[in-house]
């Protein structure tokens, strides 16, 4: 099976969902003109508003159903593909779900038979340094793979991917492609790499995910300055052997198309069956879960040696 | 990077994490090193983005003849073109001739149009008439605020945005006049220590005589920042960097930093948090601005 994937390094119109959707519609037009036509198009995290909204998130949150409706309204007039080859879109947005606000990514099928394939709600909400997500949105609680028209995918949003457990869960659930819509502000301008330090770190994290689990990984970044915090881009796709398949340029909007041969996954896993090893070992490991930094005692305190028994 | 496709940007494989570094050492200035090409590109992108977002096409910059305003004006020229940048020389009667010469040297080199507006009458109209015997310190603050009055008015006249020139060292040490130097709505150098300003200024061609001269507020003849502060910028910047990165003062002293200089820096840092904030407002409601009602500047 082969997948024609497109990733869009995208500059949202700050705090303006309709204007951002209009920009997305222009991307749809370009995608329909691409050869071969992409099966899936991936936008970044918070693509409809920009990332730093603080208390404004609720004013711009929408349901996944409403977003699907708007995306399809914008997509259909310019759609030029046969009905049996719909476009699947992944896009990050602030989601209103059961009266709560989440930082979510929607995967939806557009076309004559539109459908929501999956919604991932960001689990790990960065709330340190420049980030304040947990103050403004609620965390999701699950990481799942899901079926698409071409195979099985999973979505992680930005910091989700920094926790190796997240991609492990996605891979164990059968993901062949892990999609990572992201919004990573630049920091680290030391001499050496020639790109901001966060771009180098992202690269290392994503490559490790691809290599460890034998999966394709596509990370897509937003672009532009938001109140002095700048998003430089650096979107990238890795293959299951850890090779970079495509990179968007820094500083610029970009729409990149590529053809992924999903058979490369089994080739990588035959050579290095780490995922199978993990599956075999996992039940035993879970029988003896780690005790955590506080010794696994909900309210207790132990001497730092850990050998002194209960403190009284 | 073997096996990757041609034409892609290259990301080095080297382990690199800005959050991780070796133990601080007073002899190791490497934590302050910057990739000047990358920083220049970043600041130019920032200026284009912020000025455009605010729907301006032109900027005004106060040119003191010092390295901060020279670098700021140069970056603005690179971001917007020389025609979009106007430099203002705003001397007071005690300002040195050298400062004026250096401001004009920079402006000529960058092709930036300038205008000179002497603020002596405005400052002394208040100081001499109502407050004879005013200290140099107070007079310096009045002059700094007067410069901003002129700069903002000229910005309004020219439909331009005032651009600030304050660096991170001054901001952290509180070595500036509150609601004067820190007033312009955008400030491209605000996250660069003074030694980084020097490095970037050299790299992008600010004339060496401007970069190499001792930093001075130019209020009293011969006065320098470093004499005022009691520590030189290279030492202060390194101590500030490590304090802000989470190293306590006593640990830095154990690692060989001069305790007296740590003390000078720490006291200035800890005594000036108020200068880095907007005025304090007594909260009465759960809609208090900036406390409960939180919206970003570009919202």
Coordinates of C-alpha atoms in Angstrom, one line a residue:
Chain A
X1 CA 0.0 0.0 0.0
X2 CA 1.2 3.5 -0.8
X3 CA 0.2 6.7 0.7
X4 CA 0.4 10.1 -1.0
X5 CA 1.0 12.4 1.9
X6 CA 1.0 16.2 1.9
X7 CA 2.2 18.3 4.8
X8 CA 1.4 22.0 5.1
X9 CA 3.7 24.3 7.1
X10 CA 1.1 26.9 7.8
X11 CA 0.8 30.5 9.1
X12 CA -2.5 30.9 10.9
X13 CA -4.3 34.2 11.0
X14 CA -4.1 35.1 14.7
X15 CA -7.3 34.6 16.6
X16 CA -9.4 34.6 13.4
X17 CA -10.8 31.1 12.6
X18 CA -12.7 32.2 9.4
X19 CA -9.6 33.9 7.9
X20 CA -7.5 30.9 8.8
X21 CA -10.0 28.6 7.2
X22 CA -9.9 30.8 4.0
X23 CA -6.1 30.3 3.9
X24 CA -6.7 26.5 4.4
X25 CA -9.1 26.6 1.4
X26 CA -6.4 28.0 -0.7
X27 CA -4.2 25.1 0.4
X28 CA -7.0 22.7 -0.7
X29 CA -7.0 24.2 -4.2
X30 CA -3.2 23.6 -4.4
X31 CA -3.6 20.1 -3.1
X32 CA -6.2 19.3 -5.7
X33 CA -3.7 20.4 -8.4
X34 CA -0.9 18.2 -7.1
X35 CA 0.3 15.1 -9.0
X36 CA -0.2 12.6 -7.6
X37 CA -3.2 13.9 -5.6
X38 CA -2.5 13.6 -1.9
X39 CA -4.6 11.0 0.0
X40 CA -4.0 12.9 3.3
X41 CA -3.1 16.5 4.0
X42 CA -1.7 17.5 7.4
X43 CA -1.9 21.0 9.0
X44 CA -0.2 21.9 12.3
X45 CA -1.4 22.4 15.8
X46 CA -3.8 25.3 16.4
X47 CA -3.8 26.0 12.7
X48 CA -7.1 28.0 12.9
X49 CA -6.1 30.5 15.5
X50 CA -2.4 30.5 16.3
X51 CA -1.1 29.0 19.5
X52 CA -0.9 31.7 22.2
X53 CA -4.5 32.7 22.9
X54 CA -4.4 32.7 26.7
X55 CA -7.9 33.2 28.0
X56 CA -9.2 33.6 24.4
X57 CA -9.3 29.9 23.7
X58 CA -13.0 29.5 24.5
X59 CA -13.9 32.4 22.1
X60 CA -12.5 30.4 19.2
X61 CA -13.2 26.8 20.2
X62 CA -15.6 24.8 18.0
X63 CA -16.9 21.3 17.9
X64 CA -15.2 18.7 15.7
X65 CA -18.5 18.3 13.9
X66 CA -18.8 22.0 13.1
X67 CA -15.2 22.0 11.9
X68 CA -15.8 19.1 9.6
X69 CA -18.8 20.9 8.2
X70 CA -16.8 24.1 7.5
X71 CA -13.8 22.2 6.0
X72 CA -16.1 20.3 3.7
X73 CA -17.9 23.5 2.6
X74 CA -14.6 25.0 1.7
X75 CA -13.2 21.8 0.1
X76 CA -16.1 20.6 -2.1
X77 CA -16.4 23.5 -4.6
X78 CA -12.8 23.0 -5.8
X79 CA -12.6 19.2 -5.3
X80 CA -11.7 17.5 -8.6
X81 CA -11.1 13.9 -7.6
X82 CA -13.3 10.8 -8.0
X83 CA -15.7 10.3 -5.1
X84 CA -14.1 7.0 -4.2
X85 CA -10.7 8.7 -3.5
X86 CA -11.6 11.3 -0.8
X87 CA -9.1 13.7 0.8
X88 CA -8.3 13.0 4.5
X89 CA -7.3 16.1 6.5
X90 CA -5.6 16.4 9.8
X91 CA -5.8 19.8 11.4
X92 CA -5.1 21.2 14.9
X93 CA -7.8 23.4 16.6
X94 CA -9.2 24.4 19.9
X95 CA -12.1 22.0 20.4
X96 CA -15.3 22.5 22.3
X97 CA -16.3 19.0 23.5
X98 CA -18.9 18.3 26.2
X99 CA -18.6 21.8 27.5
X100 CA -14.9 21.7 27.9
X101 CA -12.1 23.2 25.8
X102 CA -9.2 21.0 24.5
X103 CA -6.2 21.5 22.3
X104 CA -7.2 18.9 19.7
X105 CA -6.4 17.5 16.3
X106 CA -9.2 16.3 13.9
X107 CA -8.7 13.7 11.3
X108 CA -11.6 13.9 8.9
X109 CA -12.5 12.6 5.5
X110 CA -13.7 15.3 3.1
X111 CA -15.7 14.9 0.0
X112 CA -19.1 13.4 -0.9
X113 CA -19.2 11.3 2.3
X114 CA -17.6 13.4 5.0
X115 CA -16.8 11.8 8.3
X116 CA -14.8 12.3 11.4
X117 CA -12.2 9.5 11.5
X118 CA -10.7 10.5 14.9
X119 CA -10.2 13.4 17.3
X120 CA -7.1 13.4 19.5
X121 CA -7.1 15.6 22.5
X122 CA -3.6 16.7 23.6
X123 CA -2.7 14.7 26.7
X124 CA 0.5 16.5 27.8
X125 CA -0.2 20.2 28.1
X126 CA 3.0 22.1 28.5
X127 CA 2.7 24.5 31.5
X128 CA 6.2 25.7 32.2
X129 CA 8.3 28.6 30.9
X130 CA 6.6 30.3 28.1
X131 CA 3.8 27.7 28.0
X132 CA 0.5 28.0 30.0
X133 CA -1.7 25.4 28.3
X134 CA -3.1 23.7 31.4
X135 CA -4.4 27.0 32.6
X136 CA -6.6 27.4 29.6
X137 CA -7.5 24.0 28.2
X138 CA -8.2 20.6 29.7
X139 CA -6.1 17.5 29.0
X140 CA -7.1 14.5 26.9
X141 CA -6.7 11.1 28.4
X142 CA -6.2 8.7 25.6
X143 CA -3.8 7.9 22.7
X144 CA -5.3 5.6 20.1
X145 CA -4.5 4.6 16.5
X146 CA -7.4 4.7 14.1
X147 CA -8.2 3.4 10.6
X148 CA -8.0 5.5 7.5
X149 CA -8.6 4.9 3.9
X150 CA -5.0 3.8 3.4
X151 CA -4.1 2.1 6.7
X152 CA -3.7 3.0 10.3
X153 CA -2.6 6.3 11.8
X154 CA -2.3 8.0 15.2
X155 CA -2.1 11.6 16.2
X156 CA 0.1 13.2 18.9
X157 CA 0.1 16.9 19.5
X158 CA 3.5 18.6 20.1
X159 CA 4.6 17.8 23.7
X160 CA 2.7 14.4 23.5
X161 CA 5.6 13.3 21.2
X162 CA 8.3 14.3 23.7
X163 CA 7.1 11.5 26.0
X164 CA 8.3 8.3 24.5
X165 CA 5.4 6.5 26.1
X166 CA 3.0 8.3 23.7
X167 CA 4.5 7.0 20.5
X168 CA 4.9 3.6 22.1
X169 CA 1.1 3.5 22.8
X170 CA 0.4 4.7 19.2
X171 CA 2.7 2.0 17.7
X172 CA 1.4 -0.7 19.9
X173 CA -2.1 0.2 18.8
X174 CA -1.0 -0.4 15.2
X175 CA -0.2 3.0 13.9
X176 CA 1.8 2.9 10.7
X177 CA 2.1 6.7 10.5
X178 CA 2.3 8.9 13.6
X179 CA 1.1 12.4 12.8
X180 CA 2.4 15.2 15.0
X181 CA 0.8 18.6 14.5
X182 CA 2.9 21.0 16.5
X183 CA 3.6 24.6 17.4
X184 CA 7.2 24.9 18.7
X185 CA 8.5 28.4 19.4
X186 CA 12.1 29.0 18.7
X187 CA 14.7 29.2 21.5
X188 CA 18.4 28.4 21.5
X189 CA 20.4 30.5 19.1
X190 CA 23.9 29.2 20.0
X191 CA 26.5 28.8 17.3
X192 CA 26.8 25.4 15.7
X193 CA 23.7 23.8 14.2
X194 CA 22.7 26.8 12.1
X195 CA 19.1 26.4 13.1
X196 CA 17.3 27.2 16.5
X197 CA 18.0 24.6 19.2
X198 CA 14.4 23.5 19.4
X199 CA 14.4 22.5 15.7
X200 CA 17.4 20.2 16.4
X201 CA 15.8 18.7 19.4
X202 CA 12.6 18.0 17.5
X203 CA 14.5 16.3 14.8
X204 CA 16.2 14.0 17.3
X205 CA 12.9 13.1 19.1
X206 CA 11.0 12.4 15.9
X207 CA 13.8 10.4 14.3
X208 CA 14.0 8.3 17.5
X209 CA 10.3 7.6 17.4
X210 CA 10.5 6.4 13.8
X211 CA 13.6 4.2 14.4
X212 CA 12.4 2.7 17.7
X213 CA 9.0 1.6 16.4
X214 CA 9.6 1.3 12.7
X215 CA 6.9 3.8 11.8
X216 CA 6.5 6.8 9.6
X217 CA 6.4 10.1 11.5
X218 CA 5.2 13.4 10.1
X219 CA 5.6 16.5 12.2
X220 CA 4.0 19.7 10.9
X221 CA 4.8 23.1 12.5
X222 CA 3.0 26.4 12.5
X223 CA 4.8 29.5 11.3
X224 CA 5.1 33.1 12.3
X225 CA 5.5 35.4 15.3
X226 CA 3.0 35.7 18.1
X227 CA 3.8 38.5 20.4
X228 CA 7.6 38.1 20.1
X229 CA 7.4 34.3 20.3
X230 CA 8.4 33.0 16.9
X231 CA 7.6 29.7 15.2
X232 CA 10.3 29.0 12.7
X233 CA 8.8 25.9 11.0
X234 CA 11.0 22.8 10.6
X235 CA 8.3 20.4 9.6
X236 CA 9.7 17.0 8.7
X237 CA 8.8 13.5 7.8
X238 CA 10.8 10.4 8.8
X239 CA 10.7 6.9 7.4
X240 CA 10.6 3.7 9.5
X241 CA 14.4 3.4 9.2
X242 CA 14.9 6.9 10.7
X243 CA 15.7 8.5 7.3
X244 CA 14.4 12.0 6.6
X245 CA 12.0 11.9 3.7
X246 CA 11.0 15.5 3.5
X247 CA 11.8 18.7 5.3
X248 CA 10.0 22.1 5.0
X249 CA 12.3 25.1 4.8
X250 CA 12.6 27.3 7.9
X251 CA 10.9 30.6 8.0
X252 CA 8.6 29.9 5.0
X253 CA 5.2 28.5 4.4
X254 CA 5.4 25.2 2.5
X255 CA 3.2 22.5 1.0
X256 CA 5.2 19.3 0.5
X257 CA 3.9 16.2 -1.2
X258 CA 5.5 12.7 -0.9
X259 CA 4.8 9.1 -1.6
X260 CA 5.2 6.7 1.3
X261 CA 5.5 3.0 0.6
X262 CA 4.0 1.4 3.7
X263 CA 5.8 -1.9 3.0
X264 CA 8.9 -0.2 4.3
X265 CA 7.5 -0.6 7.8
X266 CA 7.6 -4.4 7.7
X267 CA 11.1 -4.2 6.2
X268 CA 12.3 -2.1 9.0
X269 CA 10.6 -4.3 11.7
X270 CA 12.1 -7.5 10.2
X271 CA 15.5 -5.9 10.6
X272 CA 14.9 -4.6 14.1
X273 CA 11.8 -6.1 15.8
X274 CA 11.8 -3.8 18.8
X275 CA 8.1 -3.3 18.7
X276 CA 7.5 -7.1 18.8
X277 CA 10.0 -7.4 21.7
X278 CA 8.2 -4.7 23.6
X279 CA 4.8 -6.3 23.1
X280 CA 6.2 -9.6 24.5
X281 CA 7.8 -7.9 27.5
X282 CA 5.1 -5.4 28.3
X283 CA 2.6 -7.5 30.3
X284 CA 5.4 -8.6 32.7
X285 CA 6.6 -5.0 33.0
X286 CA 3.2 -3.8 33.9
X287 CA 2.9 -6.3 36.7
X288 CA 5.6 -4.4 38.4
X289 CA 4.9 -0.8 37.6
X290 CA 7.5 1.8 38.7
X291 CA 6.8 3.4 42.1
X292 CA 7.4 7.0 40.9
X293 CA 9.4 9.8 42.4
X294 CA 7.4 9.8 45.6
X295 CA 7.7 6.1 46.1
X296 CA 4.3 5.3 44.9
X297 CA 2.7 6.2 48.2
X298 CA -0.2 8.6 47.7
X299 CA 0.3 10.5 50.9
X300 CA 3.4 9.2 52.6
X301 CA 6.9 10.4 53.0
X302 CA 10.0 8.2 53.2
X303 CA 13.6 9.1 54.0
X304 CA 15.5 9.7 50.7
X305 CA 17.4 6.4 51.2
X306 CA 14.1 4.6 50.7
X307 CA 15.1 2.0 53.2
X308 CA 14.1 3.6 56.4
X309 CA 10.5 2.5 56.6
X310 CA 7.6 4.8 57.3
X311 CA 8.4 8.1 58.8
X312 CA 6.3 8.8 61.9
Chain B
X1 CA 23.1 12.8 6.8
X2 CA 23.2 9.8 4.6
X3 CA 20.2 8.6 2.7
X4 CA 18.3 11.9 2.8
X5 CA 17.0 13.6 -0.3
X6 CA 18.8 16.4 -2.1
X7 CA 17.7 19.9 -1.6
X8 CA 16.5 19.6 2.0
X9 CA 17.9 21.8 4.7
X10 CA 20.4 20.0 6.9
X11 CA 19.9 19.4 10.6
X12 CA 23.1 18.3 12.3
X13 CA 23.1 15.0 14.2
X14 CA 25.1 16.5 17.0
X15 CA 23.4 16.3 20.4
X16 CA 22.4 19.8 21.2
X17 CA 20.0 21.0 23.8
X18 CA 19.9 24.6 25.0
X19 CA 18.5 23.4 28.3
X20 CA 21.6 21.3 29.1
X21 CA 25.1 22.7 29.8
X22 CA 28.2 22.0 31.7
X23 CA 28.8 23.5 35.2
X24 CA 29.1 27.3 35.1
X25 CA 32.6 28.7 35.2
X26 CA 33.6 32.4 35.4
X27 CA 36.1 31.7 32.6
X28 CA 33.6 30.1 30.2
X29 CA 31.7 32.7 28.2
X30 CA 30.4 30.1 25.8
X31 CA 26.9 30.2 27.3
X32 CA 26.6 33.7 25.9
X33 CA 27.8 32.9 22.4
X34 CA 25.2 33.4 19.6
X35 CA 24.9 32.4 16.0
X36 CA 24.9 35.9 14.7
X37 CA 23.5 35.1 11.2
X38 CA 20.6 33.2 12.8
X39 CA 19.9 35.9 15.3
X40 CA 20.0 38.6 12.7
X41 CA 17.6 36.7 10.5
X42 CA 15.3 36.1 13.5
X43 CA 15.3 39.7 14.6
X44 CA 14.7 41.0 11.0
X45 CA 11.8 38.6 10.7
X46 CA 10.4 39.7 14.0
X47 CA 10.6 43.4 13.0
X48 CA 8.8 42.8 9.7
X49 CA 6.2 40.7 11.4
X50 CA 5.5 43.0 14.3
X51 CA 5.6 46.2 12.4
X52 CA 3.4 44.8 9.7
X53 CA 0.9 43.3 12.2
X54 CA 0.5 46.7 13.8
X55 CA -0.2 48.1 10.3
X56 CA 2.9 50.4 10.2
X57 CA 5.3 50.8 7.3
X58 CA 7.8 53.1 9.0
X59 CA 9.7 53.3 12.2
X60 CA 11.4 56.0 14.3
X61 CA 14.5 55.2 16.3
X62 CA 16.3 57.4 18.8
X63 CA 20.0 57.5 17.8
X64 CA 22.3 58.0 20.8
X65 CA 25.5 57.1 19.0
X66 CA 25.8 54.0 21.2
X67 CA 25.8 50.4 20.1
X68 CA 22.3 49.5 21.1
X69 CA 20.5 52.2 19.0
X70 CA 23.0 51.7 16.2
X71 CA 22.3 48.0 16.1
X72 CA 18.6 48.6 16.3
X73 CA 18.6 51.1 13.5
X74 CA 20.7 48.7 11.3
X75 CA 18.3 45.9 11.9
X76 CA 15.3 48.1 11.1
X77 CA 17.0 49.2 7.9
X78 CA 17.5 45.6 6.9
X79 CA 13.9 44.7 7.8
X80 CA 12.2 47.6 6.1
X81 CA 14.7 49.5 3.9
X82 CA 16.4 52.8 4.6
X83 CA 13.4 54.9 3.5
X84 CA 11.3 53.4 6.2
X85 CA 13.6 54.3 9.0
X86 CA 14.0 57.7 10.5
X87 CA 16.7 58.4 13.2
X88 CA 16.3 61.1 15.8
X89 CA 19.3 62.6 17.5
X90 CA 17.9 64.0 20.8
X91 CA 20.9 65.7 22.6
X92 CA 20.8 67.5 25.9
X93 CA 23.4 70.2 26.6
X94 CA 25.6 67.8 28.4
X95 CA 25.6 65.2 25.6
X96 CA 29.1 64.6 24.1
X97 CA 30.1 65.7 20.6
X98 CA 31.3 62.2 20.0
X99 CA 27.8 60.8 20.6
X100 CA 26.5 63.0 17.9
X101 CA 29.3 62.1 15.5
X102 CA 28.7 58.4 16.0
X103 CA 25.0 58.7 15.5
X104 CA 25.6 60.5 12.2
X105 CA 28.3 58.0 11.2
X106 CA 25.8 55.1 11.7
X107 CA 23.0 56.9 9.9
X108 CA 25.2 57.9 6.9
X109 CA 26.5 54.4 6.6
X110 CA 23.0 52.9 6.6
X111 CA 21.5 55.6 4.4
X112 CA 19.0 56.5 7.2
X113 CA 17.6 60.0 7.2
X114 CA 18.0 61.8 10.5
X115 CA 16.7 64.8 12.4
X116 CA 18.2 66.5 15.4
X117 CA 16.0 67.9 18.1
X118 CA 17.8 69.4 21.1
X119 CA 15.8 68.7 24.3
X120 CA 17.8 71.1 26.5
X121 CA 15.1 73.8 26.5
X122 CA 12.4 71.3 27.3
X123 CA 14.3 69.7 30.1
X124 CA 15.7 72.9 31.6
X125 CA 12.4 74.7 31.2
X126 CA 11.2 72.4 34.0
X127 CA 14.5 71.7 35.8
X128 CA 15.9 75.2 36.0
X129 CA 12.7 77.1 36.5
X130 CA 11.0 74.8 39.0
X131 CA 13.7 72.5 40.4
X132 CA 17.0 74.3 40.6
X133 CA 19.7 72.2 42.1
X134 CA 18.1 69.0 40.7
X135 CA 20.5 66.1 41.0
X136 CA 22.2 64.6 37.9
X137 CA 20.3 61.4 38.5
X138 CA 16.9 63.1 38.4
X139 CA 17.9 65.3 35.5
X140 CA 18.9 62.1 33.6
X141 CA 15.5 60.6 34.2
X142 CA 13.7 63.8 33.0
X143 CA 15.9 63.9 29.9
X144 CA 15.2 60.2 29.2
X145 CA 11.4 60.8 29.5
X146 CA 11.6 63.9 27.4
X147 CA 13.3 61.9 24.6
X148 CA 10.3 59.5 24.6
X149 CA 7.9 62.4 24.5
X150 CA 9.6 63.7 21.4
X151 CA 10.0 60.2 19.8
X152 CA 6.4 59.3 20.3
X153 CA 5.2 62.7 18.9
X154 CA 7.4 62.4 15.9
X155 CA 6.1 58.8 15.4
X156 CA 2.6 60.2 15.4
X157 CA 3.5 62.9 13.0
X158 CA 5.2 60.4 10.6
X159 CA 2.7 57.6 11.0
X160 CA 5.6 55.5 12.2
X161 CA 6.1 53.0 15.1
X162 CA 8.7 53.9 17.8
X163 CA 11.3 51.1 18.2
X164 CA 13.0 50.5 21.5
X165 CA 16.7 49.9 22.0
X166 CA 17.0 48.4 25.5
X167 CA 19.1 45.3 26.0
X168 CA 18.5 42.4 28.4
X169 CA 21.4 43.4 30.7
X170 CA 20.0 46.8 31.3
X171 CA 16.5 45.4 31.8
X172 CA 17.6 42.8 34.3
X173 CA 19.9 45.2 36.2
X174 CA 17.2 47.9 36.2
X175 CA 19.7 50.2 34.6
X176 CA 17.2 52.3 32.7
X177 CA 14.6 55.0 33.3
X178 CA 11.2 53.4 34.0
X179 CA 8.6 54.4 31.4
X180 CA 11.2 56.0 29.3
X181 CA 13.7 53.7 27.6
X182 CA 11.3 50.8 28.0
X183 CA 8.3 52.6 26.5
X184 CA 8.4 51.8 22.8
X185 CA 5.9 49.0 21.9
X186 CA 8.5 46.7 20.3
X187 CA 12.1 46.1 21.3
X188 CA 14.2 43.8 19.2
X189 CA 17.2 43.7 21.5
X190 CA 15.3 43.0 24.7
X191 CA 16.4 39.3 25.0
X192 CA 20.1 40.0 24.1
X193 CA 22.7 40.5 26.8
X194 CA 25.0 43.4 26.2
X195 CA 27.9 41.2 25.2
X196 CA 25.6 39.6 22.6
X197 CA 24.6 43.0 21.4
X198 CA 28.3 43.7 20.9
X199 CA 28.8 40.4 19.1
X200 CA 25.8 40.9 16.8
X201 CA 26.7 44.6 16.1
X202 CA 30.2 43.6 15.0
X203 CA 28.9 40.8 12.8
X204 CA 26.4 43.0 10.9
X205 CA 28.8 45.9 10.4
X206 CA 28.1 48.6 13.0
X207 CA 31.3 50.7 12.8
X208 CA 33.9 49.4 15.2
X209 CA 34.4 52.8 16.9
X210 CA 30.8 52.6 18.1
X211 CA 31.1 49.0 19.2
X212 CA 34.4 49.3 21.0
X213 CA 33.8 52.5 23.1
X214 CA 32.7 52.0 26.7
X215 CA 28.9 51.9 27.1
X216 CA 27.6 55.2 28.6
X217 CA 24.3 56.8 29.3
X218 CA 26.1 60.1 28.3
X219 CA 24.6 62.1 31.1
X220 CA 27.9 63.1 32.7
X221 CA 31.2 63.5 30.8
X222 CA 33.3 60.4 31.2
X223 CA 30.7 58.4 33.0
X224 CA 30.4 54.7 31.9
X225 CA 27.8 52.1 32.6
X226 CA 30.3 49.6 34.0
X227 CA 31.7 52.2 36.5
X228 CA 28.1 53.0 37.6
X229 CA 27.2 49.3 37.9
X230 CA 30.4 48.3 39.7
X231 CA 30.8 45.2 37.5
X232 CA 31.7 44.9 33.8
X233 CA 29.1 43.6 31.4
X234 CA 30.9 40.4 30.5
X235 CA 30.9 39.4 34.2
X236 CA 27.4 40.7 34.9
X237 CA 25.9 39.0 31.9
X238 CA 27.5 35.6 32.7
X239 CA 26.3 35.8 36.3
X240 CA 22.8 36.9 35.2
X241 CA 22.6 34.1 32.7
X242 CA 23.4 31.5 35.4
X243 CA 21.2 33.0 38.0
X244 CA 18.3 33.0 35.5
X245 CA 19.1 29.5 34.6
X246 CA 18.5 28.3 38.1
X247 CA 21.9 28.4 39.8
X248 CA 21.8 29.9 43.3
X249 CA 24.3 32.6 44.2
X250 CA 26.1 30.4 46.8
X251 CA 26.6 27.7 44.2
X252 CA 28.1 30.2 41.7
X253 CA 30.5 31.4 44.4
X254 CA 31.6 27.8 45.1
X255 CA 32.2 27.5 41.3
X256 CA 34.6 30.4 41.4
X257 CA 32.5 33.4 40.6
X258 CA 33.5 36.6 42.6
X259 CA 31.0 36.8 45.6
X260 CA 31.1 40.6 45.6
X261 CA 30.2 40.7 41.9
X262 CA 27.4 38.1 42.4
X263 CA 26.1 40.3 45.2
X264 CA 26.1 43.4 43.1
X265 CA 24.3 41.7 40.2
X266 CA 21.8 39.8 42.5
X267 CA 20.9 42.9 44.4
X268 CA 20.2 44.9 41.2
X269 CA 18.2 42.0 39.7
X270 CA 16.1 41.4 42.8
X271 CA 15.6 45.1 43.6
X272 CA 14.2 45.9 40.2
X273 CA 11.5 43.4 39.5
X274 CA 9.0 46.2 39.7
X275 CA 10.7 48.0 36.7
X276 CA 9.9 45.1 34.5
X277 CA 6.2 45.2 35.1
X278 CA 3.3 47.5 34.3
X279 CA 1.9 49.5 37.3
X280 CA 0.5 47.4 40.2
X281 CA -3.3 47.4 40.4
X282 CA -5.3 46.4 43.4
X283 CA -7.5 43.5 42.3
X284 CA -11.1 43.9 43.1
X285 CA -12.8 41.5 40.7
X286 CA -12.4 38.2 38.9
X287 CA -12.0 40.2 35.7
X288 CA -8.9 42.1 36.7
X289 CA -6.8 42.9 33.6
X290 CA -3.7 40.9 33.3
X291 CA -4.6 38.8 36.3
X292 CA -7.9 37.1 35.3
X293 CA -8.6 38.7 32.0
X294 CA -5.7 37.4 29.9
X295 CA -5.3 38.1 26.3
X296 CA -2.0 38.2 24.3
X297 CA -0.7 41.4 22.8
X298 CA -1.4 40.2 19.3
X299 CA -4.9 38.9 20.0

